[in-house]
Amino acid sequence: MGDQSWDPTTRATVQKIPLLTVKAGPRDKEEWQKRLKEELQALIKYIEINKAGDLDWFTIKPSNKEGTHWSGKCWYVHDLIKYEFDFQFDIPATYPATAPEIELPELEGKTAKMYRGGKICLTIHFKPLWAKNSPHFGIAHALCLGLAPWLAAEVPFLVESGAVKAKA
Amino acid sequence: MADLSLENLLSGLEAAQQKKSKTRLSERNVVELVAKLKALGLLGEELLYTTNGKEYVTRERAVAEVKAAVRAAGGRIPLVDLPSQLGLDLVHCERAADAVVAASGGAITLSQGELFSTAYFDGLAAEVDDSLQEAGVVSVGDLARRFGLGAEMIGSVLSERVASGAVRGRMEAGVVYTQAYLARIKAQLRGALRGAVSPVPIPALVKELGIEGLASLNALVPTLIEDLTAEGSVAGKLVAGAASWVPASYVASQQDAVKRFFQQNGYIGYDTAKQYGIPAPKQFLAQHFPDGIALDSAFVSPAVVDQVEATVEEAMAGGGWCDVAPHVPSILSLGDTAALLAKCKAVAAASSGGQAQVLSGTCVVAAAMLEGIKQQLLEAARAAADEAHKAKKARGGGGGGAAAAAAAKAAAAAEASSKKAAAAADSGSDDDWDMGGKKGKKGKSGGKKGKGGGGGKAAKGGGGSSGGKAAGIQAAAAELGSSSSVLSMDSLAQRVIELHPDTEGAGADGDLPSAIASELRPPVVAEYERALHAIFTAGAEKRRRLREAAAAALDAAYERLQLYAHGAELFASDEAASATLQRHLLRGAAAECADALLRYLAADDEEAQGAGGGAEGGAPLGDAAGGALLPAQRSTVLKHLGPDVKGAATSMVDKLNGGSVEAFQAELEAAAEAAGLRLRRLDKKAERSLVFAQRKAWEAAATAAADPSALLALAVPLLLARQHGRLVSLPGRALGAGLEALRSGPGALPEEACQLLSDFHAAVVEQLKLQSGGGGAEEADELARQLEELMPRIRALAVGGGEAAGDA
């Protein structure tokens, strides 16, 4: 984590998120449960950190009881206007070696920094970092290092280009 | 953690997300937010900023904090302390303080930048009461200094507390004191006043009491003294605006002293009375001695007046004078002495009856004495007028316009007394003289108008003589002014002293003689004036005649001079003849002119006339038509002339001995102008008529002439006059040149006539030579016969003109 690709706040925040210990994907029945617990704990911690720092920027919950599909809302305040988007992702089978691919379906086709299906393009630094820290990084880390920077980078651009309008 | 179920964790996640996010707005955002809220009107205008800019405060909060601050500070807090305590701007603090004061209903007051609560004043009053009971007196000023409050404010606070009894004492004029203290001061005063035998200044008394520092207590002292007087504890009174205490005993003794002095001396000066301590001596004395006389500087008893009256009566009876100054108290001023004199019945009666006069303020002079002195002075004035007239003549100041100028100068330079004298001269001169003056003016103006006119001569003469008369008067007036030796105040006073040596140094300033002199001066001056006029009038008529005759002679001589000068121009080409002619003219006509002018100038001057007349062999000056003057006579006249004509006249006489008629004419005109005369130039017409008249005269003379030389001397000019229309005065030596002139020029005589004339001339010359040389009788007879033959022809030529000559 010695690279300079994230802003200092993000890096400081990431360091506060507890690292995960269980290396298990959705295919591992028992271990996944443990992993899921750790994921949840990390998320709770992250959210608490955010709330304490008035940096709250998303809500999230697992959409199925296995905990392999997650959805929630994320928002970004630009020019005192709050832009809110739905996001979702699946836990890949190779998780935690592979990072989850976060989708913002609303914004599909509105920006170049996005793959088909509304998956966001993460920075080139994300994957090596994730690989390096696997299996210690979890969903919370992915949100913190993936979605948050992406929103910060793309929303102002989207707003200025007129692709996104504030919800009245 | 591991024991937590998945559900728990899920709900934990839910809960974590439900939890309200702690708002962490940036300061910038908050400021904006607040601004937004204010803009929306949700916060109203109530929001204040703290001085560090970190907080917003509402007004209510500020008011509450101010209240708390007052309480915390013990009931008194300066407004300037509030900003630092509350972290609010002073303006807001002040506003909040105002709100607090308004809301407190009197419990909290704002005064001189400080907030006070009632409790604070109560505490203060208690403290003051303590110190008052201890010291007996406290001044509000001291308290104000001690508590750092305005004297006025603490005064009002204390007066409230004194009234309510919180402070036990009396408050008066900025001092709070206890009854006991007042009683003590009063007792001290009583002691001091009772002990006083002479006036005591209140400030000194206050100093004795040891309360001089307390201005307000000082102010109480007069009241206390009055109290004491009223209750009869002390006898006396406060005087001079309660500035000093005068004990009754002192007043009594003082008045006694004044009365004693007055009774002993018969007078008392107000100064003396004042020294005795009587503030208004005049009233005091008038009250105590109703029959006394109040003067400006002193109060005098009637006895003094009686004394003065006796002295005056004595002097009056003796026909002398007296100075009352030695008989009145020495302290009386001059004015007072005069006033006292006015009060004397004898003096008043005498001066109103004309029996005496009060002079020099304090001297009473009997009318008899004054009359005596006056007679003496009049006598002296007459003598002085005589002298003055003689002196004037000696100065030669009486003649014509020259004297007028001199008189004007003298008048301007004369001192004040001379002005008075001149005025007296004007008013004193009788009608004749006024008329004379007017005539003179008229004459002068007439003379000016007469320029070129026929009547110029007469007008000139009149103007000259009466102008001279007027000038004479002026000169006399000036004489009066300058004759300080006789008529000045000083000399008159000196005379008075000589007549009455005892008057010297008498009077208020030792000026009785001058007072008498000034009293008598107007009549004396008038007398002088009158005498002078009388003398002047006597000589005036004679002088006028002389002047007129001289002026006429001057005019006639000047005409002749001009005619001959014009004629002489005929010989301008012949230098020798011209010079001869010029000299001849200067000796003849020019000398006549000069003499006439000198006579005119000398007309007023008897002495000069006398001098002139005294010279042997000369014609008397007094005779205007008389013959030529001798050089000695001329110089005598010149010597006596006034300075303004002397120069011109002298150079004129000098030119007589020169060789140029023109130069003499210029000088003559200058001299005449200086003398106030105007010489008339001949115009062509007048010249022709004069030439004609002269020709006729000469013709008559030629007809009658028996002597050949005389006939020749007449014939040549006569012929010249006929030929050229100009008169020529030819001396015998110039006759040859005259013949030459006849022979040449326009209208020349025929050759035979000229030959005849030159033959006759040669024969006459020959005869004269023979007569002087004493030649042979035969030759003389021969010549006489020859001349006898020629004479009728010449006579015919001269009388009959050129045509007759041809016949002869």
JSON list of C-alpha atoms in Angstrom, two decimals, chain B residues 404-555:
[
{"chain": "B", "resi": 404, "resn": "ALA", "atom": "CA", "xyz": [1.56, 138.57, 0.54]},
{"chain": "B", "resi": 405, "resn": "ALA", "atom": "CA", "xyz": [3.54, 135.42, -0.07]},
{"chain": "B", "resi": 406, "resn": "ALA", "atom": "CA", "xyz": [5.73, 136.12, 2.89]},
{"chain": "B", "resi": 407, "resn": "ALA", "atom": "CA", "xyz": [2.69, 136.73, 5.05]},
{"chain": "B", "resi": 408, "resn": "ALA", "atom": "CA", "xyz": [1.11, 133.48, 3.96]},
{"chain": "B", "resi": 409, "resn": "LYS", "atom": "CA", "xyz": [4.25, 131.63, 4.88]},
{"chain": "B", "resi": 410, "resn": "ALA", "atom": "CA", "xyz": [4.46, 133.32, 8.22]},
{"chain": "B", "resi": 411, "resn": "ALA", "atom": "CA", "xyz": [0.81, 132.56, 8.92]},
{"chain": "B", "resi": 412, "resn": "ALA", "atom": "CA", "xyz": [1.34, 128.89, 8.15]},
{"chain": "B", "resi": 413, "resn": "ALA", "atom": "CA", "xyz": [4.30, 128.71, 10.43]},
{"chain": "B", "resi": 414, "resn": "ALA", "atom": "CA", "xyz": [2.62, 130.58, 13.22]},
{"chain": "B", "resi": 415, "resn": "GLU", "atom": "CA", "xyz": [1.80, 128.74, 16.43]},
{"chain": "B", "resi": 416, "resn": "ALA", "atom": "CA", "xyz": [-1.63, 128.16, 17.94]},
{"chain": "B", "resi": 417, "resn": "SER", "atom": "CA", "xyz": [-1.69, 131.48, 19.66]},
{"chain": "B", "resi": 418, "resn": "SER", "atom": "CA", "xyz": [-1.00, 133.21, 16.41]},
{"chain": "B", "resi": 419, "resn": "LYS", "atom": "CA", "xyz": [-3.97, 131.45, 14.84]},
{"chain": "B", "resi": 420, "resn": "LYS", "atom": "CA", "xyz": [-6.09, 132.85, 17.59]},
{"chain": "B", "resi": 421, "resn": "ALA", "atom": "CA", "xyz": [-4.59, 136.23, 16.93]},
{"chain": "B", "resi": 422, "resn": "ALA", "atom": "CA", "xyz": [-5.27, 135.97, 13.22]},
{"chain": "B", "resi": 423, "resn": "ALA", "atom": "CA", "xyz": [-8.84, 135.03, 13.95]},
{"chain": "B", "resi": 424, "resn": "ALA", "atom": "CA", "xyz": [-9.11, 137.98, 16.26]},
{"chain": "B", "resi": 425, "resn": "ALA", "atom": "CA", "xyz": [-7.64, 140.14, 13.55]},
{"chain": "B", "resi": 426, "resn": "ASP", "atom": "CA", "xyz": [-10.22, 138.95, 11.05]},
{"chain": "B", "resi": 427, "resn": "SER", "atom": "CA", "xyz": [-13.17, 139.45, 13.33]},
{"chain": "B", "resi": 428, "resn": "GLY", "atom": "CA", "xyz": [-11.77, 142.62, 14.81]},
{"chain": "B", "resi": 429, "resn": "SER", "atom": "CA", "xyz": [-11.09, 144.42, 11.55]},
{"chain": "B", "resi": 430, "resn": "ASP", "atom": "CA", "xyz": [-13.65, 147.07, 10.77]},
{"chain": "B", "resi": 431, "resn": "ASP", "atom": "CA", "xyz": [-15.86, 147.23, 7.73]},
{"chain": "B", "resi": 432, "resn": "ASP", "atom": "CA", "xyz": [-13.53, 149.43, 5.75]},
{"chain": "B", "resi": 433, "resn": "TRP", "atom": "CA", "xyz": [-10.91, 146.80, 5.86]},
{"chain": "B", "resi": 434, "resn": "ASP", "atom": "CA", "xyz": [-13.23, 144.10, 4.78]},
{"chain": "B", "resi": 435, "resn": "MET", "atom": "CA", "xyz": [-14.26, 146.25, 1.87]},
{"chain": "B", "resi": 436, "resn": "GLY", "atom": "CA", "xyz": [-10.66, 146.86, 1.01]},
{"chain": "B", "resi": 437, "resn": "GLY", "atom": "CA", "xyz": [-9.97, 143.18, 0.95]},
{"chain": "B", "resi": 438, "resn": "LYS", "atom": "CA", "xyz": [-12.93, 142.55, -1.33]},
{"chain": "B", "resi": 439, "resn": "LYS", "atom": "CA", "xyz": [-11.92, 145.33, -3.63]},
{"chain": "B", "resi": 440, "resn": "GLY", "atom": "CA", "xyz": [-8.52, 143.85, -3.81]},
{"chain": "B", "resi": 441, "resn": "LYS", "atom": "CA", "xyz": [-9.87, 140.51, -4.87]},
{"chain": "B", "resi": 442, "resn": "LYS", "atom": "CA", "xyz": [-12.11, 142.09, -7.44]},
{"chain": "B", "resi": 443, "resn": "GLY", "atom": "CA", "xyz": [-9.26, 144.13, -8.74]},
{"chain": "B", "resi": 444, "resn": "LYS", "atom": "CA", "xyz": [-7.10, 141.10, -9.14]},
{"chain": "B", "resi": 445, "resn": "SER", "atom": "CA", "xyz": [-9.67, 139.18, -11.06]},
{"chain": "B", "resi": 446, "resn": "GLY", "atom": "CA", "xyz": [-10.34, 142.25, -13.18]},
{"chain": "B", "resi": 447, "resn": "GLY", "atom": "CA", "xyz": [-6.67, 142.43, -13.94]},
{"chain": "B", "resi": 448, "resn": "LYS", "atom": "CA", "xyz": [-6.68, 138.87, -15.20]},
{"chain": "B", "resi": 449, "resn": "LYS", "atom": "CA", "xyz": [-9.70, 139.47, -17.37]},
{"chain": "B", "resi": 450, "resn": "GLY", "atom": "CA", "xyz": [-8.14, 142.59, -18.79]},
{"chain": "B", "resi": 451, "resn": "LYS", "atom": "CA", "xyz": [-5.54, 140.66, -20.75]},
{"chain": "B", "resi": 452, "resn": "GLY", "atom": "CA", "xyz": [-5.21, 142.29, -24.16]},
{"chain": "B", "resi": 453, "resn": "GLY", "atom": "CA", "xyz": [-8.19, 144.53, -23.43]},
{"chain": "B", "resi": 454, "resn": "GLY", "atom": "CA", "xyz": [-8.21, 148.28, -23.37]},
{"chain": "B", "resi": 455, "resn": "GLY", "atom": "CA", "xyz": [-8.86, 148.58, -19.63]},
{"chain": "B", "resi": 456, "resn": "GLY", "atom": "CA", "xyz": [-5.97, 146.35, -18.67]},
{"chain": "B", "resi": 457, "resn": "LYS", "atom": "CA", "xyz": [-3.79, 149.13, -17.48]},
{"chain": "B", "resi": 458, "resn": "ALA", "atom": "CA", "xyz": [-6.20, 150.54, -14.97]},
{"chain": "B", "resi": 459, "resn": "ALA", "atom": "CA", "xyz": [-7.24, 147.17, -13.74]},
{"chain": "B", "resi": 460, "resn": "LYS", "atom": "CA", "xyz": [-3.64, 146.22, -13.27]},
{"chain": "B", "resi": 461, "resn": "GLY", "atom": "CA", "xyz": [-2.96, 149.31, -11.29]},
{"chain": "B", "resi": 462, "resn": "GLY", "atom": "CA", "xyz": [-5.99, 148.79, -9.08]},
{"chain": "B", "resi": 463, "resn": "GLY", "atom": "CA", "xyz": [-5.19, 145.15, -8.61]},
{"chain": "B", "resi": 464, "resn": "GLY", "atom": "CA", "xyz": [-1.65, 145.93, -7.70]},
{"chain": "B", "resi": 465, "resn": "SER", "atom": "CA", "xyz": [-2.46, 148.52, -5.12]},
{"chain": "B", "resi": 466, "resn": "SER", "atom": "CA", "xyz": [-5.40, 146.88, -3.41]},
{"chain": "B", "resi": 467, "resn": "GLY", "atom": "CA", "xyz": [-3.67, 143.49, -3.61]},
{"chain": "B", "resi": 468, "resn": "GLY", "atom": "CA", "xyz": [-0.86, 145.08, -1.80]},
{"chain": "B", "resi": 469, "resn": "LYS", "atom": "CA", "xyz": [-3.28, 146.38, 0.75]},
{"chain": "B", "resi": 470, "resn": "ALA", "atom": "CA", "xyz": [-4.77, 142.97, 1.37]},
{"chain": "B", "resi": 471, "resn": "ALA", "atom": "CA", "xyz": [-1.29, 141.57, 1.63]},
{"chain": "B", "resi": 472, "resn": "GLY", "atom": "CA", "xyz": [-0.53, 144.26, 4.13]},
{"chain": "B", "resi": 473, "resn": "ILE", "atom": "CA", "xyz": [-3.35, 143.06, 6.34]},
{"chain": "B", "resi": 474, "resn": "GLN", "atom": "CA", "xyz": [-2.17, 139.53, 6.12]},
{"chain": "B", "resi": 475, "resn": "ALA", "atom": "CA", "xyz": [1.28, 140.61, 6.93]},
{"chain": "B", "resi": 476, "resn": "ALA", "atom": "CA", "xyz": [-0.04, 142.44, 9.94]},
{"chain": "B", "resi": 477, "resn": "ALA", "atom": "CA", "xyz": [-1.85, 139.35, 11.10]},
{"chain": "B", "resi": 478, "resn": "ALA", "atom": "CA", "xyz": [1.26, 137.29, 10.67]},
{"chain": "B", "resi": 479, "resn": "GLU", "atom": "CA", "xyz": [3.13, 139.95, 12.53]},
{"chain": "B", "resi": 480, "resn": "LEU", "atom": "CA", "xyz": [0.74, 139.50, 15.41]},
{"chain": "B", "resi": 481, "resn": "GLY", "atom": "CA", "xyz": [1.42, 135.81, 15.51]},
{"chain": "B", "resi": 482, "resn": "SER", "atom": "CA", "xyz": [5.12, 136.11, 15.28]},
{"chain": "B", "resi": 483, "resn": "SER", "atom": "CA", "xyz": [5.45, 139.02, 17.66]},
{"chain": "B", "resi": 484, "resn": "SER", "atom": "CA", "xyz": [5.72, 136.56, 20.49]},
{"chain": "B", "resi": 485, "resn": "SER", "atom": "CA", "xyz": [7.86, 138.96, 22.37]},
{"chain": "B", "resi": 486, "resn": "VAL", "atom": "CA", "xyz": [4.94, 141.21, 23.14]},
{"chain": "B", "resi": 487, "resn": "LEU", "atom": "CA", "xyz": [1.62, 139.43, 22.94]},
{"chain": "B", "resi": 488, "resn": "SER", "atom": "CA", "xyz": [2.36, 135.76, 23.71]},
{"chain": "B", "resi": 489, "resn": "MET", "atom": "CA", "xyz": [0.93, 134.24, 26.83]},
{"chain": "B", "resi": 490, "resn": "ASP", "atom": "CA", "xyz": [4.35, 133.95, 28.34]},
{"chain": "B", "resi": 491, "resn": "SER", "atom": "CA", "xyz": [5.26, 137.56, 27.89]},
{"chain": "B", "resi": 492, "resn": "LEU", "atom": "CA", "xyz": [1.85, 138.72, 29.07]},
{"chain": "B", "resi": 493, "resn": "ALA", "atom": "CA", "xyz": [2.19, 136.54, 32.13]},
{"chain": "B", "resi": 494, "resn": "GLN", "atom": "CA", "xyz": [5.63, 137.98, 32.66]},
{"chain": "B", "resi": 495, "resn": "ARG", "atom": "CA", "xyz": [4.13, 141.47, 32.52]},
{"chain": "B", "resi": 496, "resn": "VAL", "atom": "CA", "xyz": [1.53, 140.48, 35.06]},
{"chain": "B", "resi": 497, "resn": "ILE", "atom": "CA", "xyz": [4.26, 139.26, 37.37]},
{"chain": "B", "resi": 498, "resn": "GLU", "atom": "CA", "xyz": [6.14, 142.47, 36.93]},
{"chain": "B", "resi": 499, "resn": "LEU", "atom": "CA", "xyz": [3.03, 144.44, 37.84]},
{"chain": "B", "resi": 500, "resn": "HIS", "atom": "CA", "xyz": [2.08, 142.20, 40.75]},
{"chain": "B", "resi": 501, "resn": "PRO", "atom": "CA", "xyz": [5.12, 140.25, 41.89]},
{"chain": "B", "resi": 502, "resn": "ASP", "atom": "CA", "xyz": [3.09, 138.49, 44.59]},
{"chain": "B", "resi": 503, "resn": "THR", "atom": "CA", "xyz": [1.05, 136.60, 41.99]},
{"chain": "B", "resi": 504, "resn": "GLU", "atom": "CA", "xyz": [4.06, 134.65, 40.84]},
{"chain": "B", "resi": 505, "resn": "GLY", "atom": "CA", "xyz": [3.66, 130.95, 41.50]},
{"chain": "B", "resi": 506, "resn": "ALA", "atom": "CA", "xyz": [0.16, 131.41, 42.88]},
{"chain": "B", "resi": 507, "resn": "GLY", "atom": "CA", "xyz": [-2.79, 129.40, 41.79]},
{"chain": "B", "resi": 508, "resn": "ALA", "atom": "CA", "xyz": [-3.33, 125.72, 41.35]},
{"chain": "B", "resi": 509, "resn": "ASP", "atom": "CA", "xyz": [-0.20, 125.05, 39.30]},
{"chain": "B", "resi": 510, "resn": "GLY", "atom": "CA", "xyz": [1.46, 128.36, 39.95]},
{"chain": "B", "resi": 511, "resn": "ASP", "atom": "CA", "xyz": [-0.17, 129.66, 36.82]},
{"chain": "B", "resi": 512, "resn": "LEU", "atom": "CA", "xyz": [-2.19, 132.57, 38.13]},
{"chain": "B", "resi": 513, "resn": "PRO", "atom": "CA", "xyz": [-0.23, 135.06, 36.02]},
{"chain": "B", "resi": 514, "resn": "SER", "atom": "CA", "xyz": [-0.88, 133.08, 32.88]},
{"chain": "B", "resi": 515, "resn": "ALA", "atom": "CA", "xyz": [-4.51, 132.73, 33.85]},
{"chain": "B", "resi": 516, "resn": "ILE", "atom": "CA", "xyz": [-4.78, 136.47, 34.22]},
{"chain": "B", "resi": 517, "resn": "ALA", "atom": "CA", "xyz": [-2.88, 136.86, 30.97]},
{"chain": "B", "resi": 518, "resn": "SER", "atom": "CA", "xyz": [-5.18, 134.55, 29.09]},
{"chain": "B", "resi": 519, "resn": "GLU", "atom": "CA", "xyz": [-8.16, 136.31, 30.61]},
{"chain": "B", "resi": 520, "resn": "LEU", "atom": "CA", "xyz": [-6.88, 139.63, 29.39]},
{"chain": "B", "resi": 521, "resn": "ARG", "atom": "CA", "xyz": [-5.30, 138.56, 26.16]},
{"chain": "B", "resi": 522, "resn": "PRO", "atom": "CA", "xyz": [-8.29, 138.88, 23.81]},
{"chain": "B", "resi": 523, "resn": "PRO", "atom": "CA", "xyz": [-8.83, 142.58, 24.51]},
{"chain": "B", "resi": 524, "resn": "VAL", "atom": "CA", "xyz": [-5.11, 143.21, 24.39]},
{"chain": "B", "resi": 525, "resn": "VAL", "atom": "CA", "xyz": [-4.75, 141.44, 21.09]},
{"chain": "B", "resi": 526, "resn": "ALA", "atom": "CA", "xyz": [-7.73, 143.33, 19.73]},
{"chain": "B", "resi": 527, "resn": "GLU", "atom": "CA", "xyz": [-6.13, 146.56, 20.85]},
{"chain": "B", "resi": 528, "resn": "TYR", "atom": "CA", "xyz": [-2.87, 145.62, 19.20]},
{"chain": "B", "resi": 529, "resn": "GLU", "atom": "CA", "xyz": [-4.74, 144.77, 16.07]},
{"chain": "B", "resi": 530, "resn": "ARG", "atom": "CA", "xyz": [-6.62, 148.03, 16.11]},
{"chain": "B", "resi": 531, "resn": "ALA", "atom": "CA", "xyz": [-3.45, 150.06, 16.65]},
{"chain": "B", "resi": 532, "resn": "LEU", "atom": "CA", "xyz": [-1.69, 148.23, 13.87]},
{"chain": "B", "resi": 533, "resn": "HIS", "atom": "CA", "xyz": [-4.52, 148.87, 11.50]},
{"chain": "B", "resi": 534, "resn": "ALA", "atom": "CA", "xyz": [-4.62, 152.51, 12.38]},
{"chain": "B", "resi": 535, "resn": "ILE", "atom": "CA", "xyz": [-0.94, 152.88, 11.61]},
{"chain": "B", "resi": 536, "resn": "PHE", "atom": "CA", "xyz": [-1.25, 150.90, 8.45]},
{"chain": "B", "resi": 537, "resn": "THR", "atom": "CA", "xyz": [-4.22, 152.87, 7.16]},
{"chain": "B", "resi": 538, "resn": "ALA", "atom": "CA", "xyz": [-2.34, 156.15, 7.58]},
{"chain": "B", "resi": 539, "resn": "GLY", "atom": "CA", "xyz": [0.31, 155.30, 5.00]},
{"chain": "B", "resi": 540, "resn": "ALA", "atom": "CA", "xyz": [-1.89, 153.33, 2.67]},
{"chain": "B", "resi": 541, "resn": "GLU", "atom": "CA", "xyz": [-3.38, 156.11, 0.53]},
{"chain": "B", "resi": 542, "resn": "LYS", "atom": "CA", "xyz": [-0.04, 157.68, -0.21]},
{"chain": "B", "resi": 543, "resn": "ARG", "atom": "CA", "xyz": [1.46, 154.37, -1.11]},
{"chain": "B", "resi": 544, "resn": "ARG", "atom": "CA", "xyz": [-1.40, 153.56, -3.40]},
{"chain": "B", "resi": 545, "resn": "ARG", "atom": "CA", "xyz": [-0.93, 156.79, -5.33]},
{"chain": "B", "resi": 546, "resn": "LEU", "atom": "CA", "xyz": [2.77, 156.25, -5.62]},
{"chain": "B", "resi": 547, "resn": "ARG", "atom": "CA", "xyz": [2.26, 152.74, -6.87]},
{"chain": "B", "resi": 548, "resn": "GLU", "atom": "CA", "xyz": [-0.27, 153.74, -9.48]},
{"chain": "B", "resi": 549, "resn": "ALA", "atom": "CA", "xyz": [1.90, 156.52, -10.84]},
{"chain": "B", "resi": 550, "resn": "ALA", "atom": "CA", "xyz": [4.92, 154.23, -10.92]},
{"chain": "B", "resi": 551, "resn": "ALA", "atom": "CA", "xyz": [2.97, 151.55, -12.73]},
{"chain": "B", "resi": 552, "resn": "ALA", "atom": "CA", "xyz": [1.74, 154.03, -15.33]},
{"chain": "B", "resi": 553, "resn": "ALA", "atom": "CA", "xyz": [5.28, 155.31, -15.82]},
{"chain": "B", "resi": 554, "resn": "LEU", "atom": "CA", "xyz": [6.49, 151.76, -16.18]},
{"chain": "B", "resi": 555, "resn": "ASP", "atom": "CA", "xyz": [3.90, 151.03, -18.84]}
]
